[in-house]
Amino acid sequence: MATCLPFGTIPFKPHSPRPAKITCSSTAAQSQLAKQHLLSLISDQDRGLKTQNNPAKLTSIVSAIDDLGALGKDSITTGGSLSATWRLLWTTEKEQLFIIQNASLFGTRTGDVLQVIDVGKRVLNNVITFPPDGVFFVRSDIAVASNQRVNFKFTSAVLRGKNWEIPLPPFGQGWFDTVYLDDEIRVVKDIRGDYLVVDRAPYAWKE
């Protein structure tokens, strides 16, 4: 983090020129500004549904993500702080957006969309809730590959209601990079070029 010597702390003689005001902006401060800009851009996008038909908005959001990622390019985002119940704010993932948009066709609505990660146990659950009792989730094994990259492999999937459960076959594997991570949000780019912005949910999801 950059350090600054504030104005007025530099000694000077009575007849010497007054020192110039010294300012600086730390990477942390820049990151906070970039983060707030990103959150402002996605705040009215209905988790990404409205962005699908707005190429200009998508370009602005991706640019904001790239700017935030550039500021954190040397940070480690695959440690213990990655473990959390993360709640979807915005995404470009077509499968998730399809379910969010069309849940009403099945007589329900989409609740929170979550990504539940436990780095220590090397597991990840992708979860879509259908209040009050429904849930679809995909279990994955994960492995930390680098400072920002996590590899994953789907192991099973379940569609569950109040008194029933349907197992589904697992499908797919890949990786995702957490390009930004703090105490509030996480920003991700994955193997398919999709983007994900999530915040820390105020609860811990359990199967």
PDB file of C-alpha atoms in Angstrom:
ATOM      1  CA  MET A   1       0.000   0.000   0.000  1.00  0.00           C
ATOM      2  CA  ALA A   2       1.321   3.423  -0.844  1.00  0.00           C
ATOM      3  CA  THR A   3       2.221   5.796   1.964  1.00  0.00           C
ATOM      4  CA  CYS A   4       1.912   9.573   1.852  1.00  0.00           C
ATOM      5  CA  LEU A   5       3.383  12.447   3.783  1.00  0.00           C
ATOM      6  CA  PRO A   6       0.485  14.845   4.321  1.00  0.00           C
ATOM      7  CA  PHE A   7       0.756  18.534   3.651  1.00  0.00           C
ATOM      8  CA  GLY A   8       2.251  20.490   6.511  1.00  0.00           C
ATOM      9  CA  THR A   9       4.550  17.779   7.851  1.00  0.00           C
ATOM     10  CA  ILE A  10       7.571  18.736   5.739  1.00  0.00           C
ATOM     11  CA  PRO A  11       9.851  21.146   7.620  1.00  0.00           C
ATOM     12  CA  PHE A  12      10.750  24.325   5.768  1.00  0.00           C
ATOM     13  CA  LYS A  13      12.542  27.534   6.588  1.00  0.00           C
ATOM     14  CA  PRO A  14      10.578  30.788   6.890  1.00  0.00           C
ATOM     15  CA  HIS A  15      12.038  32.223   3.697  1.00  0.00           C
ATOM     16  CA  SER A  16      12.011  29.029   1.645  1.00  0.00           C
ATOM     17  CA  PRO A  17       9.229  28.299  -0.867  1.00  0.00           C
ATOM     18  CA  ARG A  18       6.201  26.634   0.663  1.00  0.00           C
ATOM     19  CA  PRO A  19       6.328  22.912  -0.158  1.00  0.00           C
ATOM     20  CA  ALA A  20       3.923  21.587  -2.758  1.00  0.00           C
ATOM     21  CA  LYS A  21       0.943  19.677  -1.518  1.00  0.00           C
ATOM     22  CA  ILE A  22       1.625  15.939  -1.756  1.00  0.00           C
ATOM     23  CA  THR A  23      -1.184  13.579  -2.680  1.00  0.00           C
ATOM     24  CA  CYS A  24      -1.360   9.885  -3.488  1.00  0.00           C
ATOM     25  CA  SER A  25      -3.880   7.173  -4.122  1.00  0.00           C
ATOM     26  CA  SER A  26      -3.176   3.670  -2.901  1.00  0.00           C
ATOM     27  CA  THR A  27      -4.090   0.528  -4.801  1.00  0.00           C
ATOM     28  CA  ALA A  28      -6.641  -0.196  -2.085  1.00  0.00           C
ATOM     29  CA  ALA A  29      -8.330   3.171  -2.576  1.00  0.00           C
ATOM     30  CA  GLN A  30      -8.341   2.749  -6.348  1.00  0.00           C
ATOM     31  CA  SER A  31      -9.811  -0.738  -5.950  1.00  0.00           C
ATOM     32  CA  GLN A  32     -12.627   0.587  -3.786  1.00  0.00           C
ATOM     33  CA  LEU A  33     -13.495   3.216  -6.378  1.00  0.00           C
ATOM     34  CA  ALA A  34     -13.394   0.635  -9.169  1.00  0.00           C
ATOM     35  CA  LYS A  35     -15.510  -1.738  -7.084  1.00  0.00           C
ATOM     36  CA  GLN A  36     -18.168   0.882  -6.418  1.00  0.00           C
ATOM     37  CA  HIS A  37     -18.236   1.760 -10.103  1.00  0.00           C
ATOM     38  CA  LEU A  38     -18.816  -1.893 -11.004  1.00  0.00           C
ATOM     39  CA  LEU A  39     -21.548  -2.315  -8.400  1.00  0.00           C
ATOM     40  CA  SER A  40     -23.245   0.816  -9.700  1.00  0.00           C
ATOM     41  CA  LEU A  41     -23.195  -0.528 -13.254  1.00  0.00           C
ATOM     42  CA  ILE A  42     -24.799  -3.859 -12.328  1.00  0.00           C
ATOM     43  CA  SER A  43     -27.245  -2.540  -9.714  1.00  0.00           C
ATOM     44  CA  ASP A  44     -30.192  -2.308 -12.122  1.00  0.00           C
ATOM     45  CA  GLN A  45     -29.380  -5.308 -14.324  1.00  0.00           C
ATOM     46  CA  ASP A  46     -31.585  -7.941 -12.628  1.00  0.00           C
ATOM     47  CA  ARG A  47     -28.678 -10.336 -12.058  1.00  0.00           C
ATOM     48  CA  GLY A  48     -27.706 -10.039 -15.736  1.00  0.00           C
ATOM     49  CA  LEU A  49     -31.072 -10.562 -17.418  1.00  0.00           C
ATOM     50  CA  LYS A  50     -31.229  -6.973 -18.672  1.00  0.00           C
ATOM     51  CA  THR A  51     -27.620  -7.036 -19.857  1.00  0.00           C
ATOM     52  CA  GLN A  52     -28.292  -9.853 -22.327  1.00  0.00           C
ATOM     53  CA  ASN A  53     -29.901  -7.465 -24.813  1.00  0.00           C
ATOM     54  CA  ASN A  54     -27.737  -4.448 -24.079  1.00  0.00           C
ATOM     55  CA  PRO A  55     -24.291  -4.840 -25.696  1.00  0.00           C
ATOM     56  CA  ALA A  56     -23.182  -1.346 -24.668  1.00  0.00           C
ATOM     57  CA  LYS A  57     -23.964  -2.049 -21.017  1.00  0.00           C
ATOM     58  CA  LEU A  58     -22.177  -5.394 -21.215  1.00  0.00           C
ATOM     59  CA  THR A  59     -19.095  -3.717 -22.638  1.00  0.00           C
ATOM     60  CA  SER A  60     -19.101  -1.162 -19.809  1.00  0.00           C
ATOM     61  CA  ILE A  61     -19.456  -3.857 -17.142  1.00  0.00           C
ATOM     62  CA  VAL A  62     -16.732  -6.077 -18.599  1.00  0.00           C
ATOM     63  CA  SER A  63     -14.438  -3.048 -18.859  1.00  0.00           C
ATOM     64  CA  ALA A  64     -15.092  -2.265 -15.187  1.00  0.00           C
ATOM     65  CA  ILE A  65     -14.316  -5.883 -14.267  1.00  0.00           C
ATOM     66  CA  ASP A  66     -11.081  -5.761 -16.260  1.00  0.00           C
ATOM     67  CA  ASP A  67     -10.078  -2.529 -14.512  1.00  0.00           C
ATOM     68  CA  LEU A  68     -10.750  -4.063 -11.106  1.00  0.00           C
ATOM     69  CA  GLY A  69      -8.871  -7.214 -12.052  1.00  0.00           C
ATOM     70  CA  ALA A  70      -5.858  -5.220 -13.222  1.00  0.00           C
ATOM     71  CA  LEU A  71      -5.631  -3.526  -9.827  1.00  0.00           C
ATOM     72  CA  GLY A  72      -5.643  -6.901  -8.075  1.00  0.00           C
ATOM     73  CA  LYS A  73      -3.537  -8.866 -10.547  1.00  0.00           C
ATOM     74  CA  ASP A  74      -0.868  -9.676  -7.954  1.00  0.00           C
ATOM     75  CA  SER A  75      -3.257 -10.591  -5.137  1.00  0.00           C
ATOM     76  CA  ILE A  76      -3.883 -14.094  -3.814  1.00  0.00           C
ATOM     77  CA  THR A  77      -7.588 -14.929  -4.000  1.00  0.00           C
ATOM     78  CA  THR A  78      -7.568 -18.683  -3.504  1.00  0.00           C
ATOM     79  CA  GLY A  79      -6.910 -18.790   0.238  1.00  0.00           C
ATOM     80  CA  GLY A  80      -9.269 -19.280   3.141  1.00  0.00           C
ATOM     81  CA  SER A  81     -11.213 -16.091   2.440  1.00  0.00           C
ATOM     82  CA  LEU A  82     -12.544 -17.736  -0.724  1.00  0.00           C
ATOM     83  CA  SER A  83     -14.553 -20.094   1.488  1.00  0.00           C
ATOM     84  CA  ALA A  84     -18.055 -18.666   1.879  1.00  0.00           C
ATOM     85  CA  THR A  85     -21.637 -18.765   0.704  1.00  0.00           C
ATOM     86  CA  TRP A  86     -21.562 -16.385  -2.251  1.00  0.00           C
ATOM     87  CA  ARG A  87     -24.781 -14.869  -3.613  1.00  0.00           C
ATOM     88  CA  LEU A  88     -25.223 -13.906  -7.246  1.00  0.00           C
ATOM     89  CA  LEU A  89     -25.380 -10.204  -8.099  1.00  0.00           C
ATOM     90  CA  TRP A  90     -24.671 -10.399 -11.835  1.00  0.00           C
ATOM     91  CA  THR A  91     -23.505 -12.907 -14.434  1.00  0.00           C
ATOM     92  CA  THR A  92     -23.217 -13.636 -18.144  1.00  0.00           C
ATOM     93  CA  GLU A  93     -23.732 -17.399 -17.650  1.00  0.00           C
ATOM     94  CA  LYS A  94     -26.553 -18.288 -20.034  1.00  0.00           C
ATOM     95  CA  GLU A  95     -27.664 -21.434 -18.178  1.00  0.00           C
ATOM     96  CA  GLN A  96     -28.177 -19.612 -14.911  1.00  0.00           C
ATOM     97  CA  LEU A  97     -29.914 -16.704 -16.596  1.00  0.00           C
ATOM     98  CA  PHE A  98     -32.230 -19.086 -18.471  1.00  0.00           C
ATOM     99  CA  ILE A  99     -33.345 -20.701 -15.218  1.00  0.00           C
ATOM    100  CA  ILE A 100     -33.762 -17.336 -13.468  1.00  0.00           C
ATOM    101  CA  GLN A 101     -35.850 -16.014 -16.338  1.00  0.00           C
ATOM    102  CA  ASN A 102     -38.008 -19.102 -16.932  1.00  0.00           C
ATOM    103  CA  ALA A 103     -38.652 -20.539 -13.470  1.00  0.00           C
ATOM    104  CA  SER A 104     -42.237 -19.276 -13.682  1.00  0.00           C
ATOM    105  CA  LEU A 105     -42.916 -21.740 -16.499  1.00  0.00           C
ATOM    106  CA  PHE A 106     -42.562 -24.483 -13.911  1.00  0.00           C
ATOM    107  CA  GLY A 107     -44.855 -22.812 -11.417  1.00  0.00           C
ATOM    108  CA  THR A 108     -42.123 -21.402  -9.229  1.00  0.00           C
ATOM    109  CA  ARG A 109     -39.716 -18.486  -8.981  1.00  0.00           C
ATOM    110  CA  THR A 110     -35.996 -18.242  -8.590  1.00  0.00           C
ATOM    111  CA  GLY A 111     -34.692 -17.232  -5.188  1.00  0.00           C
ATOM    112  CA  ASP A 112     -31.045 -16.764  -4.288  1.00  0.00           C
ATOM    113  CA  VAL A 113     -28.464 -18.163  -6.686  1.00  0.00           C
ATOM    114  CA  LEU A 114     -25.424 -19.236  -4.712  1.00  0.00           C
ATOM    115  CA  GLN A 115     -21.909 -20.552  -5.006  1.00  0.00           C
ATOM    116  CA  VAL A 116     -20.822 -22.296  -1.833  1.00  0.00           C
ATOM    117  CA  ILE A 117     -17.085 -22.871  -1.540  1.00  0.00           C
ATOM    118  CA  ASP A 118     -15.007 -24.675   1.085  1.00  0.00           C
ATOM    119  CA  VAL A 119     -11.343 -24.477   0.132  1.00  0.00           C
ATOM    120  CA  GLY A 120     -10.247 -26.689   3.029  1.00  0.00           C
ATOM    121  CA  LYS A 121     -12.611 -29.504   2.059  1.00  0.00           C
ATOM    122  CA  ARG A 122     -11.977 -28.851  -1.644  1.00  0.00           C
ATOM    123  CA  VAL A 123     -15.667 -28.675  -2.533  1.00  0.00           C
ATOM    124  CA  LEU A 124     -17.930 -26.263  -4.355  1.00  0.00           C
ATOM    125  CA  ASN A 125     -21.712 -26.274  -4.728  1.00  0.00           C
ATOM    126  CA  ASN A 126     -23.525 -24.244  -7.363  1.00  0.00           C
ATOM    127  CA  VAL A 127     -27.017 -23.677  -5.973  1.00  0.00           C
ATOM    128  CA  ILE A 128     -30.250 -22.256  -7.368  1.00  0.00           C
ATOM    129  CA  THR A 129     -33.062 -21.950  -4.855  1.00  0.00           C
ATOM    130  CA  PHE A 130     -36.794 -22.032  -5.577  1.00  0.00           C
ATOM    131  CA  PRO A 131     -38.628 -20.810  -2.472  1.00  0.00           C
ATOM    132  CA  PRO A 132     -40.017 -22.051  -0.280  1.00  0.00           C
ATOM    133  CA  ASP A 133     -38.673 -25.608  -0.571  1.00  0.00           C
ATOM    134  CA  GLY A 134     -37.071 -26.223  -3.955  1.00  0.00           C
ATOM    135  CA  VAL A 135     -33.402 -26.269  -4.829  1.00  0.00           C
ATOM    136  CA  PHE A 136     -31.158 -27.377  -7.660  1.00  0.00           C
ATOM    137  CA  PHE A 137     -27.504 -27.818  -6.887  1.00  0.00           C
ATOM    138  CA  VAL A 138     -24.405 -29.188  -8.549  1.00  0.00           C
ATOM    139  CA  ARG A 139     -21.563 -30.557  -6.454  1.00  0.00           C
ATOM    140  CA  SER A 140     -17.954 -30.136  -7.558  1.00  0.00           C
ATOM    141  CA  ASP A 141     -14.496 -31.090  -6.428  1.00  0.00           C
ATOM    142  CA  ILE A 142     -12.023 -28.223  -6.588  1.00  0.00           C
ATOM    143  CA  ALA A 143      -8.258 -27.810  -6.531  1.00  0.00           C
ATOM    144  CA  VAL A 144      -6.291 -24.586  -6.202  1.00  0.00           C
ATOM    145  CA  ALA A 145      -4.153 -24.195  -9.318  1.00  0.00           C
ATOM    146  CA  SER A 146      -2.523 -20.790  -8.739  1.00  0.00           C
ATOM    147  CA  ASN A 147      -2.858 -17.547  -6.808  1.00  0.00           C
ATOM    148  CA  GLN A 148      -6.161 -16.772  -8.523  1.00  0.00           C
ATOM    149  CA  ARG A 149      -7.205 -19.928 -10.367  1.00  0.00           C
ATOM    150  CA  VAL A 150      -9.276 -22.861  -9.108  1.00  0.00           C
ATOM    151  CA  ASN A 151      -9.899 -25.998 -11.150  1.00  0.00           C
ATOM    152  CA  PHE A 152     -13.236 -27.762 -10.716  1.00  0.00           C
ATOM    153  CA  LYS A 153     -14.914 -30.975 -11.781  1.00  0.00           C
ATOM    154  CA  PHE A 154     -18.645 -31.594 -11.376  1.00  0.00           C
ATOM    155  CA  THR A 155     -19.368 -34.760  -9.406  1.00  0.00           C
ATOM    156  CA  SER A 156     -23.170 -34.868  -9.009  1.00  0.00           C
ATOM    157  CA  ALA A 157     -26.339 -32.839  -9.350  1.00  0.00           C
ATOM    158  CA  VAL A 158     -29.629 -32.886  -7.449  1.00  0.00           C
ATOM    159  CA  LEU A 159     -33.062 -31.385  -8.019  1.00  0.00           C
ATOM    160  CA  ARG A 160     -34.859 -31.373  -4.669  1.00  0.00           C
ATOM    161  CA  GLY A 161     -38.342 -30.471  -3.479  1.00  0.00           C
ATOM    162  CA  LYS A 162     -39.982 -30.614  -0.075  1.00  0.00           C
ATOM    163  CA  ASN A 163     -40.504 -34.379  -0.023  1.00  0.00           C
ATOM    164  CA  TRP A 164     -38.659 -35.589  -3.083  1.00  0.00           C
ATOM    165  CA  GLU A 165     -35.250 -35.624  -4.737  1.00  0.00           C
ATOM    166  CA  ILE A 166     -34.081 -36.430  -8.256  1.00  0.00           C
ATOM    167  CA  PRO A 167     -30.383 -37.192  -8.797  1.00  0.00           C
ATOM    168  CA  LEU A 168     -28.945 -36.021 -12.086  1.00  0.00           C
ATOM    169  CA  PRO A 169     -25.721 -37.030 -13.831  1.00  0.00           C
ATOM    170  CA  PRO A 170     -22.671 -34.810 -13.333  1.00  0.00           C
ATOM    171  CA  PHE A 171     -21.319 -32.954 -16.301  1.00  0.00           C
ATOM    172  CA  GLY A 172     -18.297 -30.815 -17.049  1.00  0.00           C
ATOM    173  CA  GLN A 173     -15.087 -29.498 -15.637  1.00  0.00           C
ATOM    174  CA  GLY A 174     -12.994 -26.381 -16.023  1.00  0.00           C
ATOM    175  CA  TRP A 175     -11.490 -23.505 -14.069  1.00  0.00           C
ATOM    176  CA  PHE A 176     -12.325 -20.051 -12.797  1.00  0.00           C
ATOM    177  CA  ASP A 177     -10.164 -17.089 -11.854  1.00  0.00           C
ATOM    178  CA  THR A 178     -11.180 -14.917  -8.932  1.00  0.00           C
ATOM    179  CA  VAL A 179      -9.836 -11.617 -10.234  1.00  0.00           C
ATOM    180  CA  TYR A 180     -11.036  -9.619  -7.218  1.00  0.00           C
ATOM    181  CA  LEU A 181     -11.884 -10.606  -3.658  1.00  0.00           C
ATOM    182  CA  ASP A 182     -12.555  -8.635  -0.493  1.00  0.00           C
ATOM    183  CA  ASP A 183     -14.730  -8.834   2.613  1.00  0.00           C
ATOM    184  CA  GLU A 184     -17.869  -8.021   0.612  1.00  0.00           C
ATOM    185  CA  ILE A 185     -17.684  -9.200  -2.986  1.00  0.00           C
ATOM    186  CA  ARG A 186     -15.925 -11.533  -5.379  1.00  0.00           C
ATOM    187  CA  VAL A 187     -15.469 -11.127  -9.136  1.00  0.00           C
ATOM    188  CA  VAL A 188     -14.830 -14.121 -11.382  1.00  0.00           C
ATOM    189  CA  LYS A 189     -13.929 -14.943 -14.968  1.00  0.00           C
ATOM    190  CA  ASP A 190     -14.147 -18.584 -16.067  1.00  0.00           C
ATOM    191  CA  ILE A 191     -12.888 -20.944 -18.743  1.00  0.00           C
ATOM    192  CA  ARG A 192     -15.763 -20.042 -21.101  1.00  0.00           C
ATOM    193  CA  GLY A 193     -15.186 -16.309 -20.823  1.00  0.00           C
ATOM    194  CA  ASP A 194     -18.230 -15.834 -18.604  1.00  0.00           C
ATOM    195  CA  TYR A 195     -18.229 -13.349 -15.750  1.00  0.00           C
ATOM    196  CA  LEU A 196     -19.681 -13.567 -12.263  1.00  0.00           C
ATOM    197  CA  VAL A 197     -20.098 -10.955  -9.544  1.00  0.00           C
ATOM    198  CA  VAL A 198     -21.213 -12.231  -6.133  1.00  0.00           C
ATOM    199  CA  ASP A 199     -21.424 -10.963  -2.589  1.00  0.00           C
ATOM    200  CA  ARG A 200     -21.079 -12.747   0.721  1.00  0.00           C
ATOM    201  CA  ALA A 201     -24.520 -14.015   1.658  1.00  0.00           C
ATOM    202  CA  PRO A 202     -25.744 -13.163   5.177  1.00  0.00           C
ATOM    203  CA  TYR A 203     -26.194 -16.892   5.838  1.00  0.00           C
ATOM    204  CA  ALA A 204     -24.375 -20.163   5.236  1.00  0.00           C
ATOM    205  CA  TRP A 205     -26.159 -22.533   2.851  1.00  0.00           C
ATOM    206  CA  LYS A 206     -26.173 -26.220   3.803  1.00  0.00           C
ATOM    207  CA  GLU A 207     -27.452 -29.235   1.924  1.00  0.00           C
TER     208      GLU A 207
END
